[in-house]
Amino acid sequence: MAKRISVALCALGLLCAAATEAEITDRNSVKLVALSSSENQRTGLGIDFAFQDIELGFINASARGIYSFDDDIRAQDLMHFGLDTDIATTGDCYETVVATMQAPIAIEPGTIPQLPEGESPRNRCPFGSWQVKGAISYETDQEFHNKNTVAGLTAAWEMPSAQGSHVVRQFYSLLDFVPSIIRAATGRPGSDSLLLAEPVMSLTVGQVDPQEDEVREQLLGKLDSYYRAAAEISMTTPLAQFDGRDVILAYDYRYYRELDAEQAIVDANLHRSRLLQFSLRIPSDNQRGYAFVGYASGRLPFGVDDEVLQLGWNYQL
């Protein structure tokens, strides 16, 4: 166990020095979490980390995953370390609302700026902002027993602003319907407004080269490369206020599917996996982190089906 912990923390330290993360509020963050598993009725400690767009010249590094110090808590048993480079992008798509009579400020796509109170970002791309990247990544379970390398293309799309389209606004209102009822019930100011942040979607198609995969090798007797598609969608919206600060509801869904999978893989239900996550977040006074409670259900590659409750603190770097 001590060896596993030191290896994981060493890898995390290298990434601090140096797959696309859809949750734009967690671009570079570390969460200290207590994990409670329904599959084996255990509770333990872990680290939930997410790093994105660490610049290394024209190449960006990224990492995300959960490392549990208890081997039996493995609902999100996939750690992802990747390198990517931009191929195409819409360019600068945001500007600040001119609430202070200042000139608009353009920022990078996929980045929501920290603005003064009373101001909000506005997406001025009519069809939202998008980005296409070439990427290569390394995937492993938390024990470093099963490993993949993946090379492919990732397309990320941040949906357009509701301000420019009645149809888009109606769609966002539908997504934000239940949170809007909760905001009205709790008396949050501005509860009659649409407060859902633009959802972010990503799609990755790539070739997976399994370095080690115990179950796959047992089923097929070989470890040939294969093609896989992965999709993700995430969104955030205020739910209520606590001590003058918004309680944020965050939603994230990931889906993986092997393309043209062999029958033995399909019969074992290993050709697809998915993970659904919800969390409630209360930001700190300095906006550098938040306390949260989260729920995750499902399985990522190398993992086991489980339901996990998380409770902890996120620190944004």
mmCIF file of C-alpha atoms in Angstrom:
data_model
loop_
_atom_site.group_PDB
_atom_site.id
_atom_site.type_symbol
_atom_site.label_atom_id
_atom_site.label_comp_id
_atom_site.label_asym_id
_atom_site.label_seq_id
_atom_site.Cartn_x
_atom_site.Cartn_y
_atom_site.Cartn_z
ATOM 1 C CA MET A 1 0.000 0.000 0.000
ATOM 2 C CA ALA A 2 2.776 2.445 0.889
ATOM 3 C CA LYS A 3 4.401 1.823 -2.491
ATOM 4 C CA ARG A 4 1.126 2.448 -4.343
ATOM 5 C CA ILE A 5 0.545 5.697 -2.504
ATOM 6 C CA SER A 6 4.037 6.980 -3.222
ATOM 7 C CA VAL A 7 3.749 6.143 -6.941
ATOM 8 C CA ALA A 8 0.390 7.912 -7.268
ATOM 9 C CA LEU A 9 1.501 11.012 -5.394
ATOM 10 C CA CYS A 10 4.720 11.157 -7.415
ATOM 11 C CA ALA A 11 2.738 11.139 -10.668
ATOM 12 C CA LEU A 12 0.457 13.832 -9.318
ATOM 13 C CA GLY A 13 3.438 15.960 -8.293
ATOM 14 C CA LEU A 14 4.998 15.729 -11.753
ATOM 15 C CA LEU A 15 1.767 16.928 -13.342
ATOM 16 C CA CYS A 16 1.539 19.827 -10.928
ATOM 17 C CA ALA A 17 5.003 20.866 -12.039
ATOM 18 C CA ALA A 18 4.440 20.318 -15.610
ATOM 19 C CA ALA A 19 -8.794 13.620 -21.924
ATOM 20 C CA THR A 20 -10.557 16.606 -21.871
ATOM 21 C CA GLU A 21 -11.974 17.870 -18.651
ATOM 22 C CA ALA A 22 -15.472 19.149 -19.279
ATOM 23 C CA GLU A 23 -16.134 20.670 -15.873
ATOM 24 C CA ILE A 24 -14.839 24.177 -16.481
ATOM 25 C CA THR A 25 -15.033 25.044 -12.776
ATOM 26 C CA ASP A 26 -12.459 22.330 -11.989
ATOM 27 C CA ARG A 27 -9.759 22.974 -14.569
ATOM 28 C CA ASN A 28 -6.915 22.660 -12.047
ATOM 29 C CA SER A 29 -7.991 21.334 -8.701
ATOM 30 C CA VAL A 30 -7.390 18.735 -6.019
ATOM 31 C CA LYS A 31 -10.176 17.305 -3.885
ATOM 32 C CA LEU A 32 -9.623 15.608 -0.557
ATOM 33 C CA VAL A 33 -12.561 13.226 -0.261
ATOM 34 C CA ALA A 34 -14.173 10.687 2.006
ATOM 35 C CA LEU A 35 -15.639 7.925 -0.189
ATOM 36 C CA SER A 36 -18.483 5.662 0.882
ATOM 37 C CA SER A 37 -19.116 2.614 -1.338
ATOM 38 C CA SER A 38 -22.508 0.863 -1.482
ATOM 39 C CA GLU A 39 -21.014 -2.199 -3.204
ATOM 40 C CA ASN A 40 -18.996 -3.310 -0.170
ATOM 41 C CA GLN A 41 -20.332 -1.016 2.564
ATOM 42 C CA ARG A 42 -16.956 0.620 3.128
ATOM 43 C CA THR A 43 -15.820 4.189 3.726
ATOM 44 C CA GLY A 44 -12.327 5.448 2.998
ATOM 45 C CA LEU A 45 -10.204 8.434 2.002
ATOM 46 C CA GLY A 46 -9.031 9.437 -1.447
ATOM 47 C CA ILE A 47 -7.766 12.160 -3.767
ATOM 48 C CA ASP A 48 -9.868 13.390 -6.689
ATOM 49 C CA PHE A 49 -7.635 15.390 -9.039
ATOM 50 C CA ALA A 50 -8.239 17.301 -12.277
ATOM 51 C CA PHE A 51 -5.660 19.246 -14.287
ATOM 52 C CA GLN A 52 -6.173 20.643 -17.772
ATOM 53 C CA ASP A 53 -4.220 22.716 -20.296
ATOM 54 C CA ILE A 54 -0.866 22.670 -18.516
ATOM 55 C CA GLU A 55 1.171 24.335 -21.266
ATOM 56 C CA LEU A 56 4.325 22.612 -22.505
ATOM 57 C CA GLY A 57 5.066 24.726 -25.562
ATOM 58 C CA PHE A 58 2.506 23.930 -28.259
ATOM 59 C CA ILE A 59 1.457 20.814 -26.329
ATOM 60 C CA ASN A 60 -0.900 20.764 -23.344
ATOM 61 C CA ALA A 61 -0.835 18.213 -20.534
ATOM 62 C CA SER A 62 -3.878 17.026 -18.581
ATOM 63 C CA ALA A 63 -4.746 14.552 -15.856
ATOM 64 C CA ARG A 64 -7.767 13.482 -13.893
ATOM 65 C CA GLY A 65 -9.026 10.642 -11.776
ATOM 66 C CA ILE A 66 -9.678 9.399 -8.271
ATOM 67 C CA TYR A 67 -7.092 7.611 -6.184
ATOM 68 C CA SER A 68 -8.627 5.774 -3.246
ATOM 69 C CA PHE A 69 -6.418 4.672 -0.378
ATOM 70 C CA ASP A 70 -8.832 1.740 0.117
ATOM 71 C CA ASP A 71 -8.489 -0.894 -2.622
ATOM 72 C CA ASP A 72 -12.147 -1.915 -2.303
ATOM 73 C CA ILE A 73 -13.585 1.505 -3.227
ATOM 74 C CA ARG A 74 -13.204 1.690 -6.995
ATOM 75 C CA ALA A 75 -16.317 3.165 -8.640
ATOM 76 C CA GLN A 76 -14.234 5.639 -10.673
ATOM 77 C CA ASP A 77 -11.274 3.333 -11.036
ATOM 78 C CA LEU A 78 -9.641 5.103 -13.986
ATOM 79 C CA MET A 79 -6.778 7.563 -13.934
ATOM 80 C CA HIS A 80 -6.119 9.460 -17.143
ATOM 81 C CA PHE A 81 -2.890 11.283 -18.090
ATOM 82 C CA GLY A 82 -2.748 12.922 -21.518
ATOM 83 C CA LEU A 83 -1.028 15.226 -23.987
ATOM 84 C CA ASP A 84 -2.908 17.150 -26.670
ATOM 85 C CA THR A 85 -2.442 19.887 -29.234
ATOM 86 C CA ASP A 86 -4.970 22.198 -30.894
ATOM 87 C CA ILE A 87 -5.973 21.462 -34.486
ATOM 88 C CA ALA A 88 -8.875 23.883 -34.959
ATOM 89 C CA THR A 89 -10.845 26.305 -32.779
ATOM 90 C CA THR A 90 -13.440 29.060 -33.051
ATOM 91 C CA GLY A 91 -11.050 31.535 -31.412
ATOM 92 C CA ASP A 92 -12.053 34.063 -28.752
ATOM 93 C CA CYS A 93 -15.758 33.738 -28.099
ATOM 94 C CA TYR A 94 -16.413 35.564 -24.852
ATOM 95 C CA GLU A 95 -16.683 39.124 -23.717
ATOM 96 C CA THR A 96 -17.795 40.690 -20.472
ATOM 97 C CA VAL A 97 -21.153 42.386 -20.219
ATOM 98 C CA VAL A 98 -20.519 46.117 -20.186
ATOM 99 C CA ALA A 99 -21.983 46.725 -16.744
ATOM 100 C CA THR A 100 -19.150 49.056 -15.728
ATOM 101 C CA MET A 101 -18.983 50.891 -19.102
ATOM 102 C CA GLN A 102 -15.645 49.247 -19.837
ATOM 103 C CA ALA A 103 -14.684 47.788 -23.202
ATOM 104 C CA PRO A 104 -15.433 44.102 -23.773
ATOM 105 C CA ILE A 105 -12.631 41.711 -22.831
ATOM 106 C CA ALA A 106 -12.148 38.662 -25.047
ATOM 107 C CA ILE A 107 -10.899 35.491 -23.388
ATOM 108 C CA GLU A 108 -9.902 32.022 -24.538
ATOM 109 C CA PRO A 109 -12.641 29.576 -25.568
ATOM 110 C CA GLY A 110 -13.651 27.109 -22.895
ATOM 111 C CA THR A 111 -12.593 29.505 -20.121
ATOM 112 C CA ILE A 112 -15.126 31.327 -17.963
ATOM 113 C CA PRO A 113 -13.443 34.392 -16.436
ATOM 114 C CA GLN A 114 -13.595 35.514 -12.820
ATOM 115 C CA LEU A 115 -15.452 38.801 -13.209
ATOM 116 C CA PRO A 116 -16.288 41.618 -10.782
ATOM 117 C CA GLU A 117 -19.584 41.352 -8.965
ATOM 118 C CA GLY A 118 -22.481 42.353 -11.189
ATOM 119 C CA GLU A 119 -20.789 41.302 -14.439
ATOM 120 C CA SER A 120 -21.196 38.046 -16.334
ATOM 121 C CA PRO A 121 -19.565 36.471 -19.395
ATOM 122 C CA ARG A 122 -21.342 36.446 -22.749
ATOM 123 C CA ASN A 123 -20.671 34.014 -25.555
ATOM 124 C CA ARG A 124 -20.687 35.965 -28.813
ATOM 125 C CA CYS A 125 -20.306 32.904 -31.072
ATOM 126 C CA PRO A 126 -23.793 32.216 -32.507
ATOM 127 C CA PHE A 127 -23.280 28.450 -32.459
ATOM 128 C CA GLY A 128 -21.196 28.278 -29.315
ATOM 129 C CA SER A 129 -17.457 27.743 -29.060
ATOM 130 C CA TRP A 130 -15.755 24.580 -30.226
ATOM 131 C CA GLN A 131 -12.294 23.124 -30.326
ATOM 132 C CA VAL A 132 -10.722 20.084 -32.009
ATOM 133 C CA LYS A 133 -7.570 18.513 -30.574
ATOM 134 C CA GLY A 134 -5.254 15.656 -31.398
ATOM 135 C CA ALA A 135 -4.526 13.724 -28.219
ATOM 136 C CA ILE A 136 -2.582 10.805 -26.841
ATOM 137 C CA SER A 137 -3.260 9.531 -23.343
ATOM 138 C CA TYR A 138 -2.356 6.885 -20.817
ATOM 139 C CA GLU A 139 -5.076 5.188 -18.752
ATOM 140 C CA THR A 140 -4.592 2.991 -15.726
ATOM 141 C CA ASP A 141 -6.493 1.658 -12.753
ATOM 142 C CA GLN A 142 -5.442 2.811 -9.315
ATOM 143 C CA GLU A 143 -3.316 -0.297 -8.768
ATOM 144 C CA PHE A 144 -1.445 0.226 -12.072
ATOM 145 C CA HIS A 145 -2.343 -3.368 -13.050
ATOM 146 C CA ASN A 146 -4.432 -2.557 -16.159
ATOM 147 C CA LYS A 147 -3.127 -0.004 -18.647
ATOM 148 C CA ASN A 148 -4.125 1.484 -21.999
ATOM 149 C CA THR A 149 -2.616 4.018 -24.369
ATOM 150 C CA VAL A 150 -5.133 5.920 -26.505
ATOM 151 C CA ALA A 151 -4.462 8.064 -29.589
ATOM 152 C CA GLY A 152 -7.236 9.971 -31.313
ATOM 153 C CA LEU A 153 -9.191 13.168 -31.835
ATOM 154 C CA THR A 154 -11.254 15.108 -29.295
ATOM 155 C CA ALA A 155 -13.931 17.665 -30.203
ATOM 156 C CA ALA A 156 -15.260 19.895 -27.401
ATOM 157 C CA TRP A 157 -18.290 22.122 -27.812
ATOM 158 C CA GLU A 158 -19.566 24.725 -25.401
ATOM 159 C CA MET A 159 -23.175 25.376 -26.371
ATOM 160 C CA PRO A 160 -24.255 28.877 -27.451
ATOM 161 C CA SER A 161 -25.497 31.544 -25.112
ATOM 162 C CA ALA A 162 -29.239 31.705 -24.460
ATOM 163 C CA GLN A 163 -29.182 35.478 -24.994
ATOM 164 C CA GLY A 164 -29.064 35.210 -28.766
ATOM 165 C CA SER A 165 -31.702 32.537 -29.424
ATOM 166 C CA HIS A 166 -35.222 31.975 -28.107
ATOM 167 C CA VAL A 167 -35.002 28.272 -29.022
ATOM 168 C CA VAL A 168 -31.751 27.828 -27.081
ATOM 169 C CA ARG A 169 -33.220 29.703 -24.127
ATOM 170 C CA GLN A 170 -36.270 27.433 -24.070
ATOM 171 C CA PHE A 171 -34.024 24.365 -24.173
ATOM 172 C CA TYR A 172 -31.881 25.653 -21.300
ATOM 173 C CA SER A 173 -35.023 26.513 -19.346
ATOM 174 C CA LEU A 174 -36.105 22.890 -19.663
ATOM 175 C CA LEU A 175 -32.728 21.668 -18.384
ATOM 176 C CA ASP A 176 -32.888 24.178 -15.535
ATOM 177 C CA PHE A 177 -36.539 23.570 -14.659
ATOM 178 C CA VAL A 178 -36.101 21.589 -11.425
ATOM 179 C CA PRO A 179 -33.242 23.796 -10.088
ATOM 180 C CA SER A 180 -35.353 26.894 -10.836
ATOM 181 C CA ILE A 181 -38.191 25.480 -8.688
ATOM 182 C CA ILE A 182 -35.735 24.831 -5.851
ATOM 183 C CA ARG A 183 -34.323 28.371 -6.170
ATOM 184 C CA ALA A 184 -37.829 29.826 -5.957
ATOM 185 C CA ALA A 185 -38.678 27.640 -2.944
ATOM 186 C CA THR A 186 -35.523 28.698 -1.095
ATOM 187 C CA GLY A 187 -35.991 32.378 -1.915
ATOM 188 C CA ARG A 188 -32.718 32.837 -3.781
ATOM 189 C CA PRO A 189 -32.566 36.325 -5.373
ATOM 190 C CA GLY A 190 -32.997 36.251 -9.146
ATOM 191 C CA SER A 191 -34.725 32.873 -9.054
ATOM 192 C CA ASP A 192 -36.961 33.929 -11.972
ATOM 193 C CA SER A 193 -33.928 34.249 -14.288
ATOM 194 C CA LEU A 194 -32.227 31.558 -16.370
ATOM 195 C CA LEU A 195 -28.996 30.850 -14.491
ATOM 196 C CA LEU A 196 -27.815 27.599 -16.092
ATOM 197 C CA ALA A 197 -24.259 27.920 -17.420
ATOM 198 C CA GLU A 198 -23.761 26.866 -21.042
ATOM 199 C CA PRO A 199 -23.434 23.054 -21.078
ATOM 200 C CA VAL A 200 -20.151 21.620 -22.318
ATOM 201 C CA MET A 201 -19.970 18.483 -24.467
ATOM 202 C CA SER A 202 -17.013 16.507 -25.770
ATOM 203 C CA LEU A 203 -16.539 13.527 -28.085
ATOM 204 C CA THR A 204 -13.353 11.500 -28.437
ATOM 205 C CA VAL A 205 -12.709 8.803 -31.025
ATOM 206 C CA GLY A 206 -9.423 6.955 -30.817
ATOM 207 C CA GLN A 207 -7.447 3.769 -31.099
ATOM 208 C CA VAL A 208 -6.879 1.962 -27.817
ATOM 209 C CA ASP A 209 -3.707 -0.086 -27.426
ATOM 210 C CA PRO A 210 -4.117 -2.251 -24.295
ATOM 211 C CA GLN A 211 -0.752 -2.652 -22.572
ATOM 212 C CA GLU A 212 -2.190 -4.779 -19.777
ATOM 213 C CA ASP A 213 -5.817 -5.808 -19.370
ATOM 214 C CA GLU A 214 -6.292 -8.968 -17.347
ATOM 215 C CA VAL A 215 -9.987 -9.542 -18.034
ATOM 216 C CA ARG A 216 -9.742 -8.748 -21.744
ATOM 217 C CA GLU A 217 -6.798 -11.091 -22.198
ATOM 218 C CA GLN A 218 -8.657 -13.907 -20.406
ATOM 219 C CA LEU A 219 -11.702 -13.476 -22.672
ATOM 220 C CA LEU A 220 -9.874 -13.107 -25.991
ATOM 221 C CA GLY A 221 -6.520 -14.730 -25.372
ATOM 222 C CA LYS A 222 -4.863 -11.675 -26.920
ATOM 223 C CA LEU A 223 -4.485 -7.913 -26.521
ATOM 224 C CA ASP A 224 -5.080 -6.457 -29.972
ATOM 225 C CA SER A 225 -5.763 -2.744 -30.377
ATOM 226 C CA TYR A 226 -9.346 -1.572 -30.945
ATOM 227 C CA TYR A 227 -11.330 1.615 -31.567
ATOM 228 C CA ARG A 228 -13.393 3.359 -28.914
ATOM 229 C CA ALA A 229 -15.687 6.387 -28.716
ATOM 230 C CA ALA A 230 -16.155 8.407 -25.535
ATOM 231 C CA ALA A 231 -18.650 11.210 -24.900
ATOM 232 C CA GLU A 232 -19.125 13.567 -21.960
ATOM 233 C CA ILE A 233 -21.547 16.321 -21.009
ATOM 234 C CA SER A 234 -21.441 18.568 -17.963
ATOM 235 C CA MET A 235 -23.335 21.589 -16.671
ATOM 236 C CA THR A 236 -23.640 23.743 -13.562
ATOM 237 C CA THR A 237 -26.395 25.904 -12.113
ATOM 238 C CA PRO A 238 -27.063 27.669 -8.779
ATOM 239 C CA LEU A 239 -29.497 25.823 -6.549
ATOM 240 C CA ALA A 240 -29.823 28.025 -3.463
ATOM 241 C CA GLN A 241 -27.844 30.440 -1.288
ATOM 242 C CA PHE A 242 -26.068 29.748 1.977
ATOM 243 C CA ASP A 243 -24.538 32.576 3.990
ATOM 244 C CA GLY A 244 -24.787 34.835 0.945
ATOM 245 C CA ARG A 245 -23.003 32.379 -1.367
ATOM 246 C CA ASP A 246 -24.510 30.243 -4.110
ATOM 247 C CA VAL A 247 -24.828 26.511 -3.612
ATOM 248 C CA ILE A 248 -23.903 25.103 -7.040
ATOM 249 C CA LEU A 249 -25.350 21.937 -8.539
ATOM 250 C CA ALA A 250 -22.898 20.255 -10.939
ATOM 251 C CA TYR A 251 -23.825 17.386 -13.278
ATOM 252 C CA ASP A 252 -21.460 15.237 -15.319
ATOM 253 C CA TYR A 253 -22.123 12.170 -17.490
ATOM 254 C CA ARG A 254 -19.500 10.097 -19.320
ATOM 255 C CA TYR A 255 -20.056 7.228 -21.751
ATOM 256 C CA TYR A 256 -17.493 4.906 -23.357
ATOM 257 C CA ARG A 257 -18.224 2.389 -26.136
ATOM 258 C CA GLU A 258 -15.930 0.028 -27.990
ATOM 259 C CA LEU A 259 -16.561 0.129 -31.746
ATOM 260 C CA ASP A 260 -17.171 -3.206 -33.525
ATOM 261 C CA ALA A 261 -16.422 -5.123 -30.326
ATOM 262 C CA GLU A 262 -15.828 -8.877 -30.444
ATOM 263 C CA GLN A 263 -18.720 -11.047 -29.247
ATOM 264 C CA ALA A 264 -16.919 -12.250 -26.119
ATOM 265 C CA ILE A 265 -16.476 -8.630 -25.008
ATOM 266 C CA VAL A 266 -20.144 -7.855 -25.695
ATOM 267 C CA ASP A 267 -21.328 -10.958 -23.839
ATOM 268 C CA ALA A 268 -19.292 -9.886 -20.800
ATOM 269 C CA ASN A 269 -20.802 -6.364 -21.070
ATOM 270 C CA LEU A 270 -17.327 -4.842 -21.289
ATOM 271 C CA HIS A 271 -17.908 -3.060 -24.610
ATOM 272 C CA ARG A 272 -19.432 -0.057 -22.861
ATOM 273 C CA SER A 273 -19.222 1.801 -19.579
ATOM 274 C CA ARG A 274 -20.729 4.961 -18.155
ATOM 275 C CA LEU A 275 -20.522 7.189 -15.115
ATOM 276 C CA LEU A 276 -23.095 9.626 -13.755
ATOM 277 C CA GLN A 277 -22.034 12.229 -11.181
ATOM 278 C CA PHE A 278 -23.856 14.929 -9.188
ATOM 279 C CA SER A 279 -22.388 17.275 -6.619
ATOM 280 C CA LEU A 280 -23.487 20.195 -4.453
ATOM 281 C CA ARG A 281 -20.778 22.827 -3.910
ATOM 282 C CA ILE A 282 -20.462 25.738 -1.497
ATOM 283 C CA PRO A 283 -17.608 28.073 -2.523
ATOM 284 C CA SER A 284 -15.216 29.492 0.052
ATOM 285 C CA ASP A 285 -14.942 33.217 0.745
ATOM 286 C CA ASN A 286 -11.849 33.590 -1.461
ATOM 287 C CA GLN A 287 -13.354 31.549 -4.353
ATOM 288 C CA ARG A 288 -10.280 29.277 -4.413
ATOM 289 C CA GLY A 289 -12.164 26.176 -3.384
ATOM 290 C CA TYR A 290 -15.416 24.752 -2.128
ATOM 291 C CA ALA A 291 -16.877 22.211 0.233
ATOM 292 C CA PHE A 292 -18.961 19.611 -1.566
ATOM 293 C CA VAL A 293 -21.036 16.473 -1.291
ATOM 294 C CA GLY A 294 -21.237 14.276 -4.366
ATOM 295 C CA TYR A 295 -22.811 11.106 -5.692
ATOM 296 C CA ALA A 296 -21.435 8.877 -8.442
ATOM 297 C CA SER A 297 -22.980 5.792 -10.022
ATOM 298 C CA GLY A 298 -21.633 3.564 -12.752
ATOM 299 C CA ARG A 299 -18.324 2.282 -14.049
ATOM 300 C CA LEU A 300 -15.378 3.554 -16.061
ATOM 301 C CA PRO A 301 -12.961 1.276 -17.966
ATOM 302 C CA PHE A 302 -11.139 -1.090 -15.562
ATOM 303 C CA GLY A 303 -13.661 -0.287 -12.813
ATOM 304 C CA VAL A 304 -16.565 -2.112 -11.167
ATOM 305 C CA ASP A 305 -20.226 -1.090 -11.034
ATOM 306 C CA ASP A 306 -20.814 0.764 -7.801
ATOM 307 C CA GLU A 307 -22.478 3.747 -6.162
ATOM 308 C CA VAL A 308 -20.208 6.071 -4.217
ATOM 309 C CA LEU A 309 -20.978 9.016 -1.958
ATOM 310 C CA GLN A 310 -18.253 11.672 -1.723
ATOM 311 C CA LEU A 311 -17.757 14.313 0.939
ATOM 312 C CA GLY A 312 -14.791 16.626 0.969
ATOM 313 C CA TRP A 313 -13.014 19.848 0.068
ATOM 314 C CA ASN A 314 -11.846 21.037 -3.347
ATOM 315 C CA TYR A 315 -8.872 23.365 -3.704
ATOM 316 C CA GLN A 316 -8.429 25.131 -7.046
ATOM 317 C CA LEU A 317 -4.859 25.945 -8.041
#
